[in-house]
Amino acid sequence: MDKSDSPINPFFMPLIGSILKYAGSKGYDVLVSLQKQSDNWGSDYGHARRADGIIFLGYNDYDTYTQKVAVLGEMGEPWVLWGPVIPEHPNLVIGSDNEGGAYSAVKHLIGLGRRRIAFLGEPSASHLEYKERFEGYVRALTEVGITPDPELMIDCFISREDGVAAIERLMREGVAFDAVFAVADLLAVGAIQQLLRAGLSVPKDVSVMGFDDLWVCTCTSPMLSTVRQDTTEAAHVLVDALDVLISGQPVELKRIPTQLIIRESCGGSL
Amino acid sequence: MDKSDSPINPFFMPLIGSILKYAGSKGYDVLVSLQKQSDNWGSDYGHARRADGIIFLGYNDYDTYTQKVAVLGEMGEPWVLWGPVIPEHPNLVIGSDNEGGAYSAVKHLIGLGRRRIAFLGEPSASHLEYKERFEGYVRALTEVGITPDPELMIDCFISREDGVAAIERLMREGVAFDAVFAVADLLAVGAIQQLLRAGLSVPKDVSVMGFDDLWVCTCTSPMLSTVRQDTTEAAHVLVDALDVLISGQPVELKRIPTQLIIRESCGGSL
């Protein structure tokens, strides 16, 4: 999904940009370290002690992740994670209101008259943010009396190629659908490409909605409607939280509001 | 051009990703600092001495830039810049073969039968990389006996919005064109959007070619043909060069080859 050899999720790029900018405005430089390259990054970091604190973006598998950060907790290292905010896992997590964001997106699609809304994403314990988005999807549907249809739920990772494959599969299996809600913009981008290739009109035949608000959303034709994760606010909250932790004070789990961004791909602005 | 508040050129994101990954594989963490936020970043950095060396990505205005880095040179700080490689400015610059990349792109468009090829970009002393790409454009045209037409040269910065505006201007002024060569992918993305909006077919009516190979190139419909700057190789060369400088050895200016990437927007793969 990225032409470089970088394993970094594109969503994190504007977030990293915002963190750099905000940290810079407070006089901090930022030490960037790719923890995925070492199996023992938790203790590696702790032993090295080359930075005042650490902000984690991304965790691959949330279950294994929580075991790894336990090491940092024992060493008293200040750290904070961008991810799913779960009261029963009281880690120092700051993240978006994923459930509410997905709910508002699907509710919007329903308001446009869409009833057969495909869900693209993998809602599992390893990807709790996508699970939260799935819960928002289900709530919006059931609230208006639509029973979620398993045929419309396509398990997939978050690349553009997976979005292409998801639409190919729905069409091959003859599943009727009039809208797509994807847990990530790249999935939605692939969905648009494959729908257009199949000769369908977006949004006339099928409305498409993503999640994240990557800058690529304005580069597609039609431009992609999506749920914005507020990377500016997120960067401020993450850096401020680390600041508080470094000074030895406690910080709270926090959910940052999302915002529905209506462009061309869902039909709401036409 | 970016939905966050980040001033970072999208091209640098995969480059930063590659630098992080490669530096990480050598056991280095990377201190990221946004020099644009301080007017005196050159001396600020020197006084702070919080990192072993510095890799500059981007310089805004090359003329003012070279004055600023002179300060670092006087202080003996190890640094290297990604930018235009100019023998008469013997700074420690590593960059792409901009002239050759543009030449190959425009030559490809000519090979497809295109003769009225618009140039989108600002070729000036402040943006020497774009000037080099302009020289490649002119060389490819003149080589086959086409006189470059000033009507087809649109001065613009590198945002998607500027690409939209450039096409609007060409059409408003009634300038005939059958291809677009943009010095940056975002310009090309805007050009595609505006051409489609005007009811034209890309690539049937107008071929479009970008420069950089941002990952957005695969997200547009049609997908964007472009000149790839090799961010993986660039990251290796930049980090290795800094390594050599830190050890007190001299490094050479270096031009990294570019690669023509043919997708759907120019018609070459149809």
XYZ file of C-alpha atoms in Angstrom:
540
model
C 0.000 0.000 0.000
C 3.038 2.194 0.216
C 5.639 2.442 -2.532
C 8.507 2.733 -0.069
C 9.688 -0.111 2.111
C 8.105 1.591 5.073
C 5.726 -0.495 7.167
C 4.081 2.636 8.553
C 0.285 2.886 8.288
C -0.455 5.961 6.124
C -2.841 7.227 8.776
C 0.118 7.758 11.094
C 1.939 10.058 8.712
C -0.166 13.179 9.313
C -0.286 12.175 12.979
C 3.510 12.030 13.109
C 3.577 15.358 11.280
C 1.252 16.907 13.852
C 3.215 15.457 16.761
C 6.458 16.813 15.336
C 4.952 20.229 14.806
C 3.358 20.497 18.222
C 6.347 19.042 20.076
C 8.537 21.450 18.121
C 6.390 24.403 19.168
C 7.057 23.399 22.792
C 10.789 23.241 22.197
C 11.055 19.452 22.071
C 12.699 17.452 19.365
C 11.250 14.013 18.804
C 13.147 10.757 18.857
C 11.480 8.425 16.371
C 12.094 4.735 16.804
C 10.568 1.836 14.856
C 9.771 -0.653 17.577
C 8.516 -3.322 15.191
C 12.054 -4.055 14.062
C 13.063 -5.551 17.377
C 11.287 -8.368 19.147
C 12.263 -6.922 22.498
C 11.616 -3.294 21.744
C 9.990 -2.714 25.111
C 13.078 -3.583 27.118
C 15.462 -2.341 24.386
C 13.958 1.078 24.785
C 14.022 0.929 28.537
C 17.686 -0.050 28.657
C 18.703 2.510 26.094
C 16.871 5.371 27.836
C 17.705 7.601 24.938
C 14.541 9.669 25.138
C 12.450 11.274 27.846
C 9.337 9.300 26.982
C 7.658 7.412 24.208
C 4.526 7.757 22.087
C 3.394 4.520 20.446
C 1.471 4.699 17.182
C 0.145 1.330 16.068
C 0.443 -2.024 17.746
C -0.209 -4.736 15.110
C -1.881 -7.259 17.398
C -3.381 -5.660 20.479
C -3.174 -8.824 22.613
C 0.569 -9.341 22.173
C 1.072 -5.623 22.411
C -0.356 -5.289 25.910
C 2.024 -7.996 27.153
C 4.982 -6.125 25.711
C 4.143 -2.756 27.213
C 3.745 -4.386 30.613
C 7.567 -4.474 30.662
C 7.715 -0.702 30.293
C 5.172 -0.265 33.055
C 7.328 -2.315 35.445
C 10.341 -0.153 34.644
C 8.400 3.033 35.332
C 8.961 4.397 31.827
C 6.615 7.179 30.718
C 4.699 6.125 27.620
C 1.344 6.624 25.956
C -0.395 4.711 23.155
C -2.665 5.809 20.317
C -5.302 3.093 20.043
C -8.560 1.658 21.387
C -9.721 3.200 24.676
C -10.928 0.314 26.871
C -11.791 0.928 30.525
C -11.170 -2.733 31.430
C -7.623 -2.458 29.965
C -6.414 0.561 31.898
C -3.389 1.228 29.741
C -2.399 4.775 28.978
C -4.408 4.849 25.788
C -5.699 7.817 23.868
C -7.797 7.243 20.765
C -10.749 8.227 18.623
C -14.416 7.660 19.333
C -14.474 4.788 16.861
C -17.937 3.474 17.697
C -19.544 6.901 17.529
C -17.741 7.789 14.304
C -18.876 4.619 12.551
C -22.410 5.082 13.884
C -22.648 8.609 12.453
C -21.296 7.434 9.089
C -23.716 4.526 8.698
C -26.593 6.632 9.984
C -25.784 9.143 7.246
C -25.859 6.400 4.589
C -29.223 5.185 5.909
C -30.494 8.762 5.743
C -29.631 8.777 2.031
C -31.966 5.794 1.563
C -29.274 3.090 1.593
C -30.345 -0.218 3.155
C -27.811 -2.836 1.922
C -24.624 -1.405 3.441
C -21.512 -3.586 3.128
C -18.992 -3.547 5.996
C -15.317 -3.820 4.975
C -12.845 -4.556 7.769
C -11.719 -7.079 10.371
C -13.543 -6.626 13.679
C -11.530 -8.841 16.045
C -9.842 -8.776 19.445
C -6.543 -8.135 17.650
C -7.935 -4.988 16.036
C -10.152 -3.472 18.673
C -10.510 -0.151 16.894
C -12.125 -1.916 13.926
C -14.296 -3.917 16.326
C -15.521 -0.635 17.816
C -16.315 0.636 14.315
C -18.222 -2.572 13.602
C -20.284 -2.007 16.739
C -21.197 1.478 15.504
C -22.243 -0.010 12.150
C -24.467 -2.587 13.859
C -26.034 0.013 16.172
C -26.945 2.350 13.311
C -28.570 -0.492 11.366
C -30.500 -2.109 14.220
C -31.723 1.290 15.421
C -33.804 1.587 12.238
C -34.848 -2.056 12.198
C -32.322 -3.372 9.667
C -30.903 -6.774 10.622
C -27.131 -6.824 9.899
C -26.558 -9.328 7.071
C -23.434 -11.526 7.387
C -23.261 -11.693 3.569
C -22.456 -7.977 3.590
C -19.569 -8.274 6.065
C -16.214 -8.746 4.377
C -13.246 -9.554 6.623
C -10.235 -7.738 5.234
C -7.125 -5.835 6.190
C -6.803 -2.146 5.402
C -5.048 -1.953 2.033
C -6.423 -0.593 -1.227
C -5.944 -4.037 -2.754
C -8.205 -5.543 -0.080
C -10.878 -2.982 -0.947
C -10.667 -4.005 -4.612
C -10.889 -7.702 -3.626
C -13.865 -7.107 -1.302
C -15.947 -5.563 -4.097
C -14.867 -8.287 -6.519
C -16.057 -10.888 -4.009
C -19.432 -9.228 -3.357
C -20.105 -9.014 -7.099
C -18.865 -12.535 -7.814
C -21.162 -13.904 -5.107
C -24.070 -11.851 -6.444
C -24.635 -10.072 -3.133
C -26.826 -6.994 -3.632
C -25.511 -3.802 -1.975
C -26.133 -0.076 -2.375
C -23.467 1.288 -0.044
C -20.032 0.488 1.387
C -18.749 1.443 4.821
C -15.029 0.739 5.111
C -13.092 0.874 8.403
C -10.206 2.617 6.623
C -9.956 5.049 3.722
C -7.598 2.840 1.718
C -10.235 0.094 1.648
C -12.775 2.646 0.429
C -10.373 3.883 -2.262
C -10.007 0.333 -3.607
C -13.769 -0.113 -3.451
C -14.344 3.015 -5.560
C -11.777 1.893 -8.133
C -13.361 -1.548 -8.501
C -16.929 -0.204 -8.639
C -15.946 2.206 -11.427
C -14.121 -0.577 -13.274
C -17.317 -2.658 -13.110
C -19.159 0.188 -14.832
C -21.080 1.317 -11.763
C -21.512 4.942 -10.745
C -20.253 6.189 -7.375
C -22.336 7.565 -5.678
C -25.397 7.056 -7.930
C -25.401 3.255 -7.784
C -23.302 2.730 -4.671
C -22.418 5.177 -1.897
C -18.935 4.774 -0.422
C -17.750 5.942 3.003
C -14.291 5.565 4.533
C -12.684 6.192 7.929
C -9.590 8.252 8.897
C -9.654 11.218 6.499
C -6.272 10.573 4.941
C -5.345 13.311 2.467
C -5.911 10.780 -0.312
C -9.667 11.313 0.245
C -9.549 14.525 -1.761
C -7.489 12.950 -4.557
C -10.018 10.362 -5.751
C -12.753 10.966 -8.333
C -15.336 11.179 -6.793
C -13.758 12.546 -3.611
C -14.218 10.284 -0.622
C -16.653 10.917 2.246
C -15.193 9.721 5.513
C -14.978 9.921 9.292
C -12.163 12.225 10.312
C -9.845 11.200 13.115
C -8.559 14.497 14.461
C -4.784 14.070 14.144
C -4.126 17.635 15.288
C -6.056 17.203 18.523
C -4.611 13.708 18.913
C -1.053 15.029 18.635
C -1.740 17.701 21.245
C -3.329 15.245 23.654
C -0.546 12.661 23.161
C 2.307 15.123 23.646
C 0.602 16.809 26.603
C -0.095 13.419 28.210
C 3.553 12.429 27.866
C 4.522 15.766 29.339
C 2.329 15.100 32.395
C 3.683 11.545 32.759
C 7.277 12.742 32.607
C 6.509 15.127 35.442
C 5.284 12.142 37.456
C 1.573 12.924 37.406
C -1.180 10.491 36.336
C -3.109 10.916 33.063
C -6.554 9.662 32.102
C -7.678 7.476 29.217
C -9.248 9.724 26.636
C -11.517 9.386 23.604
C -11.232 12.109 20.987
C -14.417 12.999 19.038
C -14.556 12.153 15.331
C -16.172 14.237 12.617
C -18.237 13.177 9.606
C -16.755 14.663 6.403
C -19.190 14.623 3.489
C -17.616 14.844 0.035
C -18.838 13.298 -3.230
C -18.616 9.513 -2.852
C -21.711 8.969 -0.721
C -24.072 11.271 -2.600
C -24.866 13.472 0.348
C -23.468 16.597 -1.237
C -25.031 16.116 -4.675
C -2.983 19.678 0.530
C -2.821 17.850 3.829
C -5.764 17.614 6.200
C -3.547 17.833 9.269
C -1.767 20.997 10.325
C 1.487 19.483 9.152
C 3.586 21.549 6.747
C 5.425 18.443 5.576
C 5.498 17.755 1.831
C 3.729 14.407 1.292
C 6.699 13.190 -0.726
C 8.810 13.256 2.416
C 6.550 10.901 4.337
C 7.661 7.666 2.664
C 11.198 9.060 2.666
C 10.990 9.646 6.426
C 9.536 6.155 6.763
C 12.447 4.671 4.827
C 15.004 6.654 6.803
C 13.464 5.512 10.076
C 13.437 1.922 8.963
C 16.978 1.880 7.648
C 18.416 3.859 10.555
C 16.562 1.488 12.877
C 18.104 -1.540 11.180
C 21.528 -0.052 11.981
C 20.604 0.448 15.612
C 20.059 4.202 15.419
C 17.024 6.030 16.613
C 16.217 9.210 14.743
C 15.772 12.620 16.227
C 13.191 14.439 14.123
C 13.161 18.195 14.313
C 11.071 20.666 12.337
C 13.549 23.345 11.459
C 11.005 25.565 9.721
C 9.484 26.546 13.048
C 12.511 28.529 14.115
C 14.091 31.334 12.146
C 17.489 30.422 13.540
C 17.231 26.676 13.237
C 20.779 26.360 11.969
C 22.389 27.775 15.091
C 19.603 26.462 17.372
C 20.515 22.987 16.293
C 24.205 23.585 16.644
C 23.865 24.944 20.160
C 21.511 22.198 21.248
C 23.731 19.405 19.912
C 21.070 16.931 20.811
C 21.739 14.562 17.905
C 24.767 13.093 16.217
C 23.967 14.595 12.849
C 21.147 15.948 10.756
C 19.368 14.995 7.534
C 17.496 17.879 5.911
C 14.446 17.118 3.794
C 13.093 20.170 2.019
C 14.352 23.701 2.042
C 11.514 26.006 0.886
C 13.671 28.573 -0.892
C 17.025 27.206 -1.979
C 18.773 30.587 -2.002
C 17.974 31.463 1.607
C 18.568 27.868 2.549
C 22.189 27.797 1.434
C 22.925 30.873 3.572
C 21.463 29.179 6.606
C 23.371 25.928 6.271
C 26.602 27.880 5.926
C 26.308 28.411 9.703
C 26.337 24.660 10.269
C 29.337 24.241 8.014
C 31.301 26.790 10.068
C 30.460 24.895 13.238
C 31.658 21.607 11.761
C 28.286 19.921 12.231
C 27.678 16.804 10.157
C 24.663 17.269 7.898
C 23.347 16.218 4.523
C 20.511 17.591 2.369
C 18.017 15.915 0.060
C 17.675 18.279 -2.881
C 19.123 19.484 -6.185
C 22.642 18.226 -6.932
C 24.612 21.184 -8.295
C 28.379 20.929 -8.812
C 28.831 24.704 -8.535
C 27.096 24.654 -5.118
C 29.239 22.026 -3.445
C 26.921 21.444 -0.502
C 26.460 17.948 0.828
C 23.482 17.294 -1.386
C 21.984 14.001 -2.449
C 19.036 13.990 -4.803
C 17.262 12.444 -7.766
C 18.212 12.679 -11.405
C 15.452 15.235 -11.966
C 16.427 16.240 -15.505
C 16.742 12.667 -16.691
C 13.490 11.619 -15.042
C 11.521 14.428 -16.664
C 13.178 13.740 -20.012
C 12.136 10.070 -19.926
C 8.568 10.995 -18.967
C 8.086 13.550 -21.727
C 9.820 11.310 -24.249
C 7.290 8.604 -23.347
C 4.384 11.013 -23.927
C 5.837 11.992 -27.295
C 6.140 8.296 -28.152
C 2.395 7.983 -27.561
C 1.812 10.600 -30.246
C 1.340 13.582 -27.928
C 2.618 16.912 -29.244
C 0.933 19.623 -27.124
C 2.329 18.727 -23.705
C 1.536 21.175 -20.899
C 4.177 21.739 -18.195
C 2.837 22.306 -14.657
C 5.339 23.596 -12.096
C 7.554 26.506 -11.104
C 11.013 26.240 -12.621
C 12.973 28.919 -10.733
C 16.206 29.417 -8.814
C 14.220 28.946 -5.610
C 13.072 25.504 -6.726
C 16.026 24.069 -8.537
C 14.646 20.539 -8.637
C 11.647 21.781 -10.643
C 13.991 23.777 -12.854
C 15.914 20.577 -13.585
C 12.636 18.833 -14.470
C 11.762 21.716 -16.786
C 15.101 21.286 -18.538
C 14.310 17.610 -19.115
C 10.915 18.594 -20.568
C 12.518 21.066 -22.956
C 15.221 18.611 -24.024
C 12.694 15.862 -24.864
C 10.609 18.283 -26.948
C 13.429 19.972 -28.829
C 15.065 16.637 -29.577
C 12.107 15.745 -31.837
C 11.788 19.233 -33.295
C 8.923 20.528 -31.128
C 9.411 24.148 -30.048
C 8.380 24.538 -26.378
C 5.268 26.764 -26.310
C 5.087 29.304 -23.443
C 1.284 29.051 -23.562
C 1.612 25.473 -22.318
C 3.809 26.355 -19.316
C 1.810 26.999 -16.167
C 3.693 28.372 -13.172
C 2.267 26.730 -10.075
C 3.161 25.310 -6.697
C 2.742 21.624 -5.990
C -0.732 21.249 -4.463
C -3.709 19.364 -5.870
C -5.620 22.654 -5.938
C -2.943 24.197 -8.155
C -3.321 21.281 -10.557
C -7.064 21.920 -10.739
C -6.460 25.630 -11.325
C -3.858 24.996 -14.020
C -6.290 22.920 -16.101
C -9.058 25.478 -15.525
C -6.737 28.180 -16.838
C -5.647 26.247 -19.929
C -9.288 25.549 -20.830
C -10.453 29.077 -20.081
C -7.725 30.478 -22.316
C -8.624 28.004 -25.044
C -5.097 26.551 -25.184
C -5.096 23.224 -27.020
C -3.232 20.390 -25.247
C -3.193 16.601 -25.443
C -0.948 15.802 -22.471
C 0.102 17.130 -19.070
C 3.512 16.707 -17.454
C 3.422 17.843 -13.828
C 6.535 18.293 -11.668
C 4.730 16.680 -8.726
C 2.081 13.985 -8.401
C -0.323 16.201 -6.461
C -0.473 18.612 -9.392
C -1.214 15.678 -11.698
C -3.949 14.410 -9.357
C -5.684 17.799 -9.491
C -5.263 17.865 -13.259
C -6.982 14.469 -13.615
C -9.861 15.565 -11.389
C -10.449 18.742 -13.368
C -10.156 17.018 -16.755
C -12.756 14.429 -15.694
C -15.018 17.178 -14.350
C -14.818 18.913 -17.738
C -16.085 15.703 -19.353
C -12.765 14.717 -20.916
C -11.338 11.216 -20.841
C -7.969 10.494 -19.233
C -5.970 9.114 -21.007
C -8.018 9.013 -24.247
C -8.269 12.794 -24.697
C -5.410 13.884 -22.469
C -2.459 11.864 -21.111
C -1.330 12.814 -17.594
C 2.092 12.173 -16.062
C 3.282 13.100 -12.560
C 6.596 13.029 -10.677
C 7.518 11.450 -7.307
C 5.459 8.242 -7.188
C 3.567 9.074 -4.008
C 1.324 6.186 -2.948
C -1.641 8.321 -4.003
C -0.722 7.450 -7.616
C -2.381 4.049 -7.264
C -5.493 5.518 -5.605
C -6.753 7.649 -8.480
C -9.030 6.470 -11.300
C -7.274 6.170 -13.731
C -4.104 5.338 -11.790
C -1.326 7.869 -12.310
C 1.775 7.290 -14.444
C 4.768 9.009 -12.912
C 8.524 9.255 -12.409
C 9.550 7.407 -9.279
C 12.038 8.972 -6.913
C 13.605 6.025 -5.161
C 12.941 6.827 -1.497
C 14.394 3.510 -0.343
C 17.718 4.093 -2.074
C 17.610 7.746 -1.029
C 17.192 6.804 2.633
C 20.119 4.385 2.444
C 22.372 6.907 0.768
C 21.382 9.721 3.175
C 21.892 7.666 6.327
C 25.141 6.154 5.051
C 26.413 9.605 4.066
C 25.670 10.958 7.539
C 27.417 7.937 9.003
C 30.540 8.699 6.969
C 30.417 12.405 7.908
C 30.087 11.608 11.607
C 33.217 9.497 11.335
C 35.011 12.531 9.904
C 35.340 11.324 6.317
C 34.240 13.300 3.230
C 31.214 12.297 1.132
C 30.408 13.031 -2.492
C 27.413 14.747 -4.071
C 25.227 12.051 -5.541
C 22.389 11.775 -8.044
C 20.038 8.824 -7.619
C 18.466 7.375 -10.804
C 14.709 7.770 -11.293
C 12.367 5.234 -12.859
C 9.437 5.714 -15.230
C 6.295 4.058 -13.814
C 3.597 3.507 -16.430
C 0.066 3.067 -15.091
C -3.231 4.088 -16.715
C -3.281 7.897 -16.910
C -0.982 8.346 -19.886
C -2.391 5.611 -22.091
C 0.821 3.685 -22.439
C -0.522 0.555 -20.789
C -3.868 0.480 -22.621
